XYZ file of C-alpha atoms in Angstrom:
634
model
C 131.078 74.887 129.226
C 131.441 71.941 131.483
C 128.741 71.377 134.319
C 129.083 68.502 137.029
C 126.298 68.302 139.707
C 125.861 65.094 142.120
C 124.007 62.856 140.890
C 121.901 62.356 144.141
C 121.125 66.431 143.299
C 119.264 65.571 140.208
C 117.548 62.126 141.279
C 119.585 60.045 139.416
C 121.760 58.596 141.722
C 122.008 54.584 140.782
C 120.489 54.936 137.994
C 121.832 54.307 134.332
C 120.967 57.143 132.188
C 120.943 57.406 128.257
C 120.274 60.866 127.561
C 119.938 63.703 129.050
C 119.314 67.475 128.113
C 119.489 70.622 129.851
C 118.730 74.088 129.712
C 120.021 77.395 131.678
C 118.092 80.574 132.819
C 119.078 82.606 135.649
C 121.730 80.812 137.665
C 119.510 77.290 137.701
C 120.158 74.164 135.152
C 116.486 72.390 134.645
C 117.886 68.883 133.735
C 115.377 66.878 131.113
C 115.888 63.065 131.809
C 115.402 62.428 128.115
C 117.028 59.057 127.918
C 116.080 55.300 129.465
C 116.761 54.259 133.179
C 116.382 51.391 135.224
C 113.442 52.446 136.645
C 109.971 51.880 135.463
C 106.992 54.573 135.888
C 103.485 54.778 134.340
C 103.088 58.713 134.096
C 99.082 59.896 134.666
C 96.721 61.138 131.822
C 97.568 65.052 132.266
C 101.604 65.033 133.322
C 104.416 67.227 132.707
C 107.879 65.946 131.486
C 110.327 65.184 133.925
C 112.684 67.660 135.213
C 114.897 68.519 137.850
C 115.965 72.552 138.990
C 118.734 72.513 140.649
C 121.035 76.088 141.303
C 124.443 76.397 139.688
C 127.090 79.050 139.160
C 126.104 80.891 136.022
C 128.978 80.540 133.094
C 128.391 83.396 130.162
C 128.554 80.566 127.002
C 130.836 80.565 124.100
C 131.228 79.527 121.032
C 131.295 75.216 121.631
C 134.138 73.223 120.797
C 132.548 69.597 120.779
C 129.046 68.708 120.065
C 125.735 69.385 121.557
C 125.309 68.759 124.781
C 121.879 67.305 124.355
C 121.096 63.631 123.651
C 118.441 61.301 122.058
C 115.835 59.831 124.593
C 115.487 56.129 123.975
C 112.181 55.873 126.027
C 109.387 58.172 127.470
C 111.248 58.844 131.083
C 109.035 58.985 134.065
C 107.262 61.781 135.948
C 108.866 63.206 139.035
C 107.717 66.100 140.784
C 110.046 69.193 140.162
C 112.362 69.963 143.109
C 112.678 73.949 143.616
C 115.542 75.667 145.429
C 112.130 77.572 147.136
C 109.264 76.062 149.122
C 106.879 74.283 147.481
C 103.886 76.657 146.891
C 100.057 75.117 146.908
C 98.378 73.532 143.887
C 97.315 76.583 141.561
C 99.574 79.068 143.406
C 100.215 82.506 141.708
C 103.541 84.319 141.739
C 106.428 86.555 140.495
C 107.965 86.181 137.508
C 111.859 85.280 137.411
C 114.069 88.321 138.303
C 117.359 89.349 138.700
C 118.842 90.745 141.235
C 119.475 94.630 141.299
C 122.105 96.558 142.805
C 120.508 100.294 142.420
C 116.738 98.726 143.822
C 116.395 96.762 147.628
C 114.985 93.564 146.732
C 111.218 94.414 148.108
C 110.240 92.220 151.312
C 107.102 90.673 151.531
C 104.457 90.213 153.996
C 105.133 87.200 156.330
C 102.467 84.842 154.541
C 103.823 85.488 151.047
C 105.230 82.203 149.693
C 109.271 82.339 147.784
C 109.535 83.692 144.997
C 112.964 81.862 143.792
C 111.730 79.424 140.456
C 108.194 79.723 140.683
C 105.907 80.577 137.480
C 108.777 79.195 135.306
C 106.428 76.526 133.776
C 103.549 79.483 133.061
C 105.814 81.267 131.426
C 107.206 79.006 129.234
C 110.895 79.380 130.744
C 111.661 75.861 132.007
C 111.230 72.809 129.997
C 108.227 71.773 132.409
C 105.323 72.311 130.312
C 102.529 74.353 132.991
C 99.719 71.917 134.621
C 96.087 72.215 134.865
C 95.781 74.045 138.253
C 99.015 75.983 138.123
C 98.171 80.276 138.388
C 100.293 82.962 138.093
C 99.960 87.307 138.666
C 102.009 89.543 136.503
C 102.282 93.162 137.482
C 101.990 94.272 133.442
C 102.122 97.903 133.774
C 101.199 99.969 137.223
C 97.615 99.858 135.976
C 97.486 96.830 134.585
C 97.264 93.548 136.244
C 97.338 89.450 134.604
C 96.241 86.673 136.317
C 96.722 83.508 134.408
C 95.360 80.404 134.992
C 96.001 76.284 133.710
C 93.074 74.695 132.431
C 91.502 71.052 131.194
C 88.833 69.757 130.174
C 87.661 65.837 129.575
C 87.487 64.237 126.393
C 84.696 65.232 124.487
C 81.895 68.017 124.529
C 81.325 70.271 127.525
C 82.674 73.283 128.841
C 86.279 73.952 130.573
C 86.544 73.338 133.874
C 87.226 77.157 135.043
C 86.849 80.820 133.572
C 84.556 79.291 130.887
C 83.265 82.985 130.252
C 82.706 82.041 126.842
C 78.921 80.452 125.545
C 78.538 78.163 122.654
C 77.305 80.791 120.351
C 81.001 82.509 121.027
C 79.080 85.168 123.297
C 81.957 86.544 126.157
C 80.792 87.521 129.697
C 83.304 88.763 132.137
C 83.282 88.856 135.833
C 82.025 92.106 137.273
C 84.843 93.973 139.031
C 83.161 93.215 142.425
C 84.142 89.847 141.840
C 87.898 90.844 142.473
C 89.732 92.732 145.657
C 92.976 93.884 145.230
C 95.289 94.991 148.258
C 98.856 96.895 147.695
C 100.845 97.047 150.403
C 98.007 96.730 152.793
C 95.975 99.156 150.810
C 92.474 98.176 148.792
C 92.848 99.393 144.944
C 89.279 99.259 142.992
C 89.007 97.281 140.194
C 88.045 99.765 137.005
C 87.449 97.028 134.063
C 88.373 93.424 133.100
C 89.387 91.919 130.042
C 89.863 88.146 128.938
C 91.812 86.149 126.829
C 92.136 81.901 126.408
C 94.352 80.329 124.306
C 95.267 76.260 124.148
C 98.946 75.678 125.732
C 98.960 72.146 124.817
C 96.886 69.199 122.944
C 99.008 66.257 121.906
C 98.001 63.873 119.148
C 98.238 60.980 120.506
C 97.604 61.060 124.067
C 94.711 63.387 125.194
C 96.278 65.929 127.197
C 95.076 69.455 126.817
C 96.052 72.018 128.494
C 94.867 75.613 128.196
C 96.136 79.020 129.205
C 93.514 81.558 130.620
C 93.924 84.950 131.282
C 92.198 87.996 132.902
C 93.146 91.859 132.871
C 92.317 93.652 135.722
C 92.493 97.664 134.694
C 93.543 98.892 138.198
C 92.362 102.419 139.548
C 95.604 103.925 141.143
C 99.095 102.776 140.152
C 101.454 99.932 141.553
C 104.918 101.363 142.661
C 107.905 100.045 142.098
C 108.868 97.664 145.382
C 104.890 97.113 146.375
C 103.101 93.685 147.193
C 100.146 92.941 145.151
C 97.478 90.296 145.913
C 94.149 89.780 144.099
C 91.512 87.421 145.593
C 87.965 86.613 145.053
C 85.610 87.038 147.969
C 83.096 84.742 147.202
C 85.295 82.505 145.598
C 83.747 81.600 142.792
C 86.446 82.214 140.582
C 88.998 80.011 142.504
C 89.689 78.649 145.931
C 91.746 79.342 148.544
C 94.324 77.379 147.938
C 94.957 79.466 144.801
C 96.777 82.495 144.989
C 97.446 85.480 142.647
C 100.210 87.923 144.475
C 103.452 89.389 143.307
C 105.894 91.809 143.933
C 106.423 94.736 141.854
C 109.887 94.957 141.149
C 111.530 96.884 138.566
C 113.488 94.006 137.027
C 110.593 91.718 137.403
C 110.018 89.495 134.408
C 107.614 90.825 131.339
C 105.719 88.973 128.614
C 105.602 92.364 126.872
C 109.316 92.439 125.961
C 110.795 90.127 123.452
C 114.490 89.873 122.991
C 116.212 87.696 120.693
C 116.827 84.300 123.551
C 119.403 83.367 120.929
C 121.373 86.060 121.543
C 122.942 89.093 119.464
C 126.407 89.224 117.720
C 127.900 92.158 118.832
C 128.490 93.432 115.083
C 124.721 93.084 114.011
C 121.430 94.675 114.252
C 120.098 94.072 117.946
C 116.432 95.200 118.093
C 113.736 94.138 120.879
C 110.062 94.309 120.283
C 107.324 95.254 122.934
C 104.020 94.634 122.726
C 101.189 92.752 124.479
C 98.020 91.170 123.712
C 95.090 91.417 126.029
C 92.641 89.557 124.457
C 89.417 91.995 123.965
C 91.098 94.881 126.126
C 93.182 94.724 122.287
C 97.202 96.015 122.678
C 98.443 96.856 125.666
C 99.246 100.710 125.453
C 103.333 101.359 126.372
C 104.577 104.834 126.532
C 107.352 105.410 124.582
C 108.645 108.234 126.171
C 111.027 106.989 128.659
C 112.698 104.495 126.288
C 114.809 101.270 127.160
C 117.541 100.542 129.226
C 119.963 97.718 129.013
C 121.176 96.926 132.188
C 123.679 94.141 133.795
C 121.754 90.669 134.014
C 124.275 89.807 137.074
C 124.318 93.382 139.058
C 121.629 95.429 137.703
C 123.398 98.510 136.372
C 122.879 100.382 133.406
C 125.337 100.195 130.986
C 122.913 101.491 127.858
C 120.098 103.709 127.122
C 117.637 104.140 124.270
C 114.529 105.586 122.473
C 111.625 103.386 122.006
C 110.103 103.639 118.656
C 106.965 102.604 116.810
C 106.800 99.912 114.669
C 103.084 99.485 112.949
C 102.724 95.906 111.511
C 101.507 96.520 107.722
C 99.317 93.929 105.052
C 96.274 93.539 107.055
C 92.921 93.580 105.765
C 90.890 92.981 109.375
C 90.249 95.433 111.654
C 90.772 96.339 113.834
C 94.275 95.936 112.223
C 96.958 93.828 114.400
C 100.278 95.063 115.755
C 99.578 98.435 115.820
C 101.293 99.715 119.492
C 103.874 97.516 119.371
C 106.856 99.639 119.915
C 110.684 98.461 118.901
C 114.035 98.860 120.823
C 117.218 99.572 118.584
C 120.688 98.916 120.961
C 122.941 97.846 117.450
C 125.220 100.334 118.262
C 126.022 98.974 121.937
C 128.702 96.189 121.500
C 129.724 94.829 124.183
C 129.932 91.752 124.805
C 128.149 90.287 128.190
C 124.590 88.971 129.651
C 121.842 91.576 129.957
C 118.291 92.197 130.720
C 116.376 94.681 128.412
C 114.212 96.982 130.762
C 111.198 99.528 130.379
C 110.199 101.472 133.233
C 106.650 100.391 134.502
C 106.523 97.669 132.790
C 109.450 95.436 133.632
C 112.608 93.249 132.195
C 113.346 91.161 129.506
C 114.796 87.575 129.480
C 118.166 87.205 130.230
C 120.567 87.584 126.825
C 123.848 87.582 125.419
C 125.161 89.817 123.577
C 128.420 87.165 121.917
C 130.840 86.650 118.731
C 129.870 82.921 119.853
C 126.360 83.651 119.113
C 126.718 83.323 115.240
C 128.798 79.963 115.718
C 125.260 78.731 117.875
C 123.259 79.645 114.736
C 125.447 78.092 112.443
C 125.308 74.545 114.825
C 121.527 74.882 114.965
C 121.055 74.862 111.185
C 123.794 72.264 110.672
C 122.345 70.152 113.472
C 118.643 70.861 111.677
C 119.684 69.418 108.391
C 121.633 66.098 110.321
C 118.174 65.562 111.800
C 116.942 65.687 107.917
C 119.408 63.230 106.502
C 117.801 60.258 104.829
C 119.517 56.840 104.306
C 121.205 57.287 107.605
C 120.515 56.800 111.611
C 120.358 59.490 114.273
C 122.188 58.862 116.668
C 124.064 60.279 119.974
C 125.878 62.287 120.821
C 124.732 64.730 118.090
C 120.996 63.977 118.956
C 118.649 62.345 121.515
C 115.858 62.337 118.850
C 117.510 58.486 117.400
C 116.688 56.720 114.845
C 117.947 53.386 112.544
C 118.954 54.136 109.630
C 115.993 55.073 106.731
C 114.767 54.173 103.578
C 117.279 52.057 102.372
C 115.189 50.066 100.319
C 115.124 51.215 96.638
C 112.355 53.098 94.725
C 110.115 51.351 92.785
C 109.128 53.195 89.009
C 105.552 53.252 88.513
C 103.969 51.649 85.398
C 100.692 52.402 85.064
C 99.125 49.139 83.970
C 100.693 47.447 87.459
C 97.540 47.630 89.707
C 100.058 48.055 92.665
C 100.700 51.771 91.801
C 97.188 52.631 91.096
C 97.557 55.403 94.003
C 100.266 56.599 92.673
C 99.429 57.452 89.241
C 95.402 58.371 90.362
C 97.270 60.849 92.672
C 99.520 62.145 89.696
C 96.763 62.978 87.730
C 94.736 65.012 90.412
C 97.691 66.609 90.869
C 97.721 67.358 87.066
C 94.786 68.148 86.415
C 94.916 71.265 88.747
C 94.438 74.685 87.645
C 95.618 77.925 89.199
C 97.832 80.458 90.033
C 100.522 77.934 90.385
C 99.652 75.908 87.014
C 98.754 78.056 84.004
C 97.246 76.727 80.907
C 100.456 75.353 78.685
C 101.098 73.602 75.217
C 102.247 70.507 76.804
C 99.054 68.449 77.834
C 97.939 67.406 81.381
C 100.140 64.966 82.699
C 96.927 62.829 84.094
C 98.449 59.308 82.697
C 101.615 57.668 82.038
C 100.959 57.870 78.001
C 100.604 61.801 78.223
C 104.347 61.948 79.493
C 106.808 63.993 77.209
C 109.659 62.153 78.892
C 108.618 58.334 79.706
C 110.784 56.339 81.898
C 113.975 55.106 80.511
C 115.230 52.437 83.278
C 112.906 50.459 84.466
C 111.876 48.520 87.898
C 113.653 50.249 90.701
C 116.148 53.330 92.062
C 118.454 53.575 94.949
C 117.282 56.608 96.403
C 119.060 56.690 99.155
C 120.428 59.755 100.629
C 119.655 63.286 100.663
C 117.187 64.848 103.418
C 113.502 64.774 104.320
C 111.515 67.843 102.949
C 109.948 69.062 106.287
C 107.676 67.183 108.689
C 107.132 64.121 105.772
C 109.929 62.736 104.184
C 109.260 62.881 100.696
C 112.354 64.365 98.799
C 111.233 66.986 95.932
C 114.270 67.477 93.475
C 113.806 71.158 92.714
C 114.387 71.404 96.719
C 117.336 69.168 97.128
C 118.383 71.170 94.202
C 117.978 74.848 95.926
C 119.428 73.145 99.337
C 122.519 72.366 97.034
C 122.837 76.092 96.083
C 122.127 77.247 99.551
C 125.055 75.406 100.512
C 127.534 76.014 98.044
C 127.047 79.220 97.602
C 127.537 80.052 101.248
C 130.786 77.942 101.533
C 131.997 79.926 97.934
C 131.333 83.987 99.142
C 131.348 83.889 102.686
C 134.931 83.961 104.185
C 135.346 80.965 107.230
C 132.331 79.225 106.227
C 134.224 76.333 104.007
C 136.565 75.780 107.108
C 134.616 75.168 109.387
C 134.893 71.818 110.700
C 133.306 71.801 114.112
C 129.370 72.321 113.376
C 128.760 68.833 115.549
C 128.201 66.197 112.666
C 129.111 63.126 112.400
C 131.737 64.445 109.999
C 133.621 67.195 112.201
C 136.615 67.206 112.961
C 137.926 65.396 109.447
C 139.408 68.197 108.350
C 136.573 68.480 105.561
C 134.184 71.396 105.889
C 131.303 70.358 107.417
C 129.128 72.656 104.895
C 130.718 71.091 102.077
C 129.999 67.425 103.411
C 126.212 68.415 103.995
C 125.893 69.373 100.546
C 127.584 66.649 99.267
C 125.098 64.171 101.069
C 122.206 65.917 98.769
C 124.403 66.202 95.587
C 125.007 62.204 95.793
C 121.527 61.569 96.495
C 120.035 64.096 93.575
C 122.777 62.422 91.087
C 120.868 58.655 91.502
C 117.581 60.271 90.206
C 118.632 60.872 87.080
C 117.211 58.915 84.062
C 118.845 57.017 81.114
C 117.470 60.282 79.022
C 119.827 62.400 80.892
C 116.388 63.662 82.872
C 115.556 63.881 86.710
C 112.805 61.995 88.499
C 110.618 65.116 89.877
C 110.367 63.519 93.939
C 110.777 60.426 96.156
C 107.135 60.054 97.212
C 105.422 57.427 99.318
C 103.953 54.608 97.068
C 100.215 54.054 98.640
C 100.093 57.530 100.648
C 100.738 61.388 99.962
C 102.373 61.922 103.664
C 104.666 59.642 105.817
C 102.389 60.931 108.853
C 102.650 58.502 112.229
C 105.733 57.225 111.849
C 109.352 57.211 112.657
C 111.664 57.203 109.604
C 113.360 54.058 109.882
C 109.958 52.684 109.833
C 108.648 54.287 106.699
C 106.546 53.425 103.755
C 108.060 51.756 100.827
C 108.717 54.350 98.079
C 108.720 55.538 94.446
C 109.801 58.241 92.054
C 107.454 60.655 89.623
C 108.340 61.329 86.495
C 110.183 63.682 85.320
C 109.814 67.352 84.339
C 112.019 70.535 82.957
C 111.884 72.268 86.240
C 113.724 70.145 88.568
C 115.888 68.742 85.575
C 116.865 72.231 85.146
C 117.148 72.551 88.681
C 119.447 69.522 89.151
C 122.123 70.455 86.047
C 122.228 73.703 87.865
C 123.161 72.594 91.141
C 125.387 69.894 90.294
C 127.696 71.860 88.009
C 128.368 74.311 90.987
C 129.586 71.513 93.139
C 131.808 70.414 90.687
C 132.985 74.384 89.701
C 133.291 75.130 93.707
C 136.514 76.662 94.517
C 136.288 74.989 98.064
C 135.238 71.791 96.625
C 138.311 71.560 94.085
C 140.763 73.184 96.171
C 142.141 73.063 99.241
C 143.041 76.054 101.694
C 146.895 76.847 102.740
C 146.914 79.566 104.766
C 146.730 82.580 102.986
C 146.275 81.439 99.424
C 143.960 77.896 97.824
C 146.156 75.567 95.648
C 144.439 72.605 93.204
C 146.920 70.521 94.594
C 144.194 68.209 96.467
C 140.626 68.512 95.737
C 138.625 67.464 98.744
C 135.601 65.095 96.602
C 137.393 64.759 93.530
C 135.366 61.892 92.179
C 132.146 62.995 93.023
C 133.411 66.345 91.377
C 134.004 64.586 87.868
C 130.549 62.883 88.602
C 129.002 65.839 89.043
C 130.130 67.368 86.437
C 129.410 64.459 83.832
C 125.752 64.073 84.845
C 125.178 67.467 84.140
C 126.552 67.464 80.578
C 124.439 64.568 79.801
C 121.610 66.168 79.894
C 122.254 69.289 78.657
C 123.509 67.382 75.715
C 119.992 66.285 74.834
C 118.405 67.514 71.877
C 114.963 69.289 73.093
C 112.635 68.151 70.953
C 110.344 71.035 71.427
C 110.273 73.964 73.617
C 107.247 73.696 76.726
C 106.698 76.656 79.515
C 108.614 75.042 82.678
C 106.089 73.926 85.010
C 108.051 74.555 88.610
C 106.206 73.551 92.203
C 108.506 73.096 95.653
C 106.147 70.534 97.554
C 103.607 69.802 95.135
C 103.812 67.028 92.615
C 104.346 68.212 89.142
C 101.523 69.899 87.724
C 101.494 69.228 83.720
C 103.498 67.270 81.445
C 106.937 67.573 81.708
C 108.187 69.877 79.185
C 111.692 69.869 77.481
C 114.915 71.722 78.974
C 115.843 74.910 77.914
């Protein structure tokens, strides 16, 4: 999909821009200035990122052809005010959730001093990339009896209470508002107030700049029903709950936009299971009952009509030992056997519409990107870089491992860390015959080479980036093992890596970059090093890669030796890997990494040409350091 707007449209007009991501919902592109341009801001203590909404003609996606659209930010961009296609509502102003038109239902018209609806509550409800800010309210019509009125918080660094709704003591004691405190008019008509409810949870609370941000709500349990079509406002009398320049009204229309129904915003291939949940959390009022009995519709996201109909069914949540138990009216729409492909809105009477979604063969390709484009963001011993990301980095870790010796006072940490590690018992490390690993002379295995590794390559193991072999190992299978029994899978060469378009699978190529990596940490012994671990701390935490710690390896066990002659040996037996594809039928004509095949291959049969010289139980963690001695292979 290709999207050109002005550049005066999005407030960028003579200015040189970086990067620069964007997301679409309904018809309007929110554009996230994520790169560096010439001009210089200082954003406030509580701010929002900065965005601009501008409307464009919606496009149903396909599968891409090129890479992401989105692109690293090389600075922290500055804070603009978001420009709406409707007028600006007050500070704190409530409103409807996003909608889409409906060609069976008259758009409802609302009372002359109702602000636009068009855009606003977006940021409350999580839709646009502007996070919500203190101040901002919004109503949602949940059922016909059931009313939400959310509402931004803050507070100041330190102790003391929230600024608003704190209906919450010290000692965790909850008092509500009595319904007095509330009048609510539909349609020009007063509707008591029966109970309230409450529920607060935090939206936001960076790290490293204070910035919290928290998301209040109140139920109001209404007397009569809300029709489909009415106006709703709440307001408080004697406002003490909120001024008057915060409002809490909505229209009640049938497509209107509900928290209670969650649809896959991914999207649904049209040959696999497509199943919505709804359900709804109150906060003390518990689960938000939903009658099942008139089912689900899928209906047109562009024109409103129904093109699919359903039965809602219940689907209790199980393995709870609280009560009361979690989960339990949540009620699940199955439309797997509708296939066709399109955009659509999943509705329930009374209670509203989904998110927009597709239902797309290109959905699966999207999936496939994210995960490839997931594990590019993992690589070690490279950069980041655009197009394929706005997250950049220099390249990582390219210094080599150091290998500990104990009497070096340097790795004190390091070995003081291995044997608390060791010395752990549990679940996860049962007595064995080997002893405790808790020093360098209880090793089975000792360190063959000596002084330092290359370690380069591979990817991070989450949020650090330590490397655990048994991991890189699995990652290896994962891989492999996908591009061997899945048809298409070792073809594809347009995931949005560096790599595509070489006429190398991309899935291959990411599996390669761990297989090279896990090869280096093999010992003179035949052995693997268990992890690449910082040297004077157990997390990289604070950091960007390309400025990380300086490094070493831990010795080596049977579990992620085992691990590594496993993996290794599939590369090198890989159909894909050895051969190449000619239309219908592979020939070993040209093998696409023939000398990391052979490599492979040979590394493996080192070790597994070692002579055991006793037989241990396998000791096998995926993020921990090793736990006992390192035992023997089998």
């Amino acid at each position: 999909m290709r999207l050109e707007v002005p550049a005066s449209k999005v407030g960028l007009e003579g200015k040189a821009v970086i990067g620069m991501g964007f997301s679409l919902f309904d018809g309007r592109a929110t554009w996230d200035k994520a790169g560096k341009t010439t001009v210089n801001a200082t954003s406030p203590a509580v701010s929002a990122p900065s965005a601009r909404v501008i409307t464009v003609t919606p496009v149903t996606p396909v599968a891409p052809a090129a890479p992401p659209a989105t692109v690293t930010p090389v600075a922290p961009a500055p804070v603009v005010t978001p420009v709406v296609t409707s007028p600006a509502p007050a500070v704190g102003t409530g409103t409807t959730s996003p909608t889409v038109p409906s060609s069976a239902t008259p758009t409802p018209v609302a009372p002359a001093n109702a602000p636009g609806t068009a855009g606003r509550g977006y940021n409350i409800d999580g839709i646009a990339l502007q996070l919500a800010k203190p101040g901002e309210s919004l109503l949602h019509v949940l059922s016909p009896t059931l009313l939400e009125l959310k509402l931004i918080d803050t507070k100041q660094p330190g102790t003391g209470p929230l600024a608003n709704w704190n209906f919450v003591s010290a000692s965790g004691q909850m008092t509500v508002p009595a319904t007095t405190k509330f009048a609510v008019v539909v349609d020009g008509r007063s509707v008591p107030v029966q109970s309230i409810g409450f529920k607060r949870r935090v939206l936001s609370a960076p790290l490293v700049v204070y910035d919290l941000r928290v998301e209040n709500s109140l139920c109001l349990q209404l007397a009569s029903p809300v029709a489909d079509g009415q106006f709703v406002q709440v307001t408080n009398p004697d406002a003490s709950l909120w001024s008057g320049s915060t409002r809490f009204q909505a229209i009640c229309e049938a497509q209107r936009y509900s928290p209670a129904i969650h649809v896959n915003q991914e999207g649904y291939v049209p040959s696999l299971p497509k199943k919505a949940m709804i359900g709804y959390y109150l906060g003390d009022m518990g689960e938000l009952t939903i009658p099942a009995a008139a089912g689900f519709a899928l209906i047109d996201a562009r024109s409103g009509a129904v093109v699919h109909r359903g039965a809602l069914t219940s689907r209790l949540d199980v393995g709870y030992n609280i009560t009361p138990a979690p989960y339990q009216k949540v009620l699940m729409a199955d439309f797997s056997d509708f296939t066709t492909p399109g955009e659509y809105q999943l509705q329930v009477a009374g209670l509203g519409a989904s998110l927009p979604f597709l239902i797309n063969d290109g959905i699966a390709m999207g999936f496939a990107r994210t995960y490839a484009l997931g594990l590019y963001h993992q690589r070690c011993g490279s950069n980041n870089a655009l197009p394929f990301t706005r997250f950049a980095h220099a390249a990582c870790h390219t210094a080599k491992a150091q290998i500990p010796v104990q009497s070096d006072p340097q790795f004190a940490f390091t070995w003081a860390t291995i044997a608390s590690y060791g010395g752990e018992a549990g679940a996860d490390n049962p007595a064995q015959i080997a002893p405790k690993l808790t020093s360098e002379a209880a090793q089975l295995y000792p360190f063959v080479n000596k002084g330092s590794v290359d370690v380069s390559g591979g990817h991070h193991d989450a949020g650090d980036y330590s490397k655990y072999t048994i991991n890189s190992a699995e990652l290896i299978h994962y891989l492999i093992f996908t591009a061997d029994s899945i048809p298409g899978v070792a073809a594809l060469d347009n995931l949005g890596i560096p790599e595509s378009g070489d006429g190398i699978s991309d899935v291959l190529q990411e599996a390669k970059w761990e297989a090279d990596y896990i090869a280096k940490l093999q010992d003179a012994d035949g052995g693997f090093n268990f992890l690449t671990y910082p040297k004077n701390r157990e997390y990289e935490s604070g950091t960007q890669p390309d400025h990380g710690d300086a490094q070493v390896v831990w010795p080596k066990n049977t579990s992620v030796s085992a691990a590594a002659v496993a993996a290794l040996p599939e590369c090198a037996s890989s159909p894909p890997v050895t051969t190449r594809s000619t239309g219908r039928r592979r020939t070993p004509t040209r093998r696409r990494f023939p000398s990391r095949r052979s490599a492979c291959a040979a590394r493996a049969g080192i070790f597994r040409s070692i002579k055991p010289p006793t037989w241990r139980s396998p000791t096998r963690s995926t993020r921990s350091p090793p736990m006992s001695t390192p035992s023997s292979a089998p």
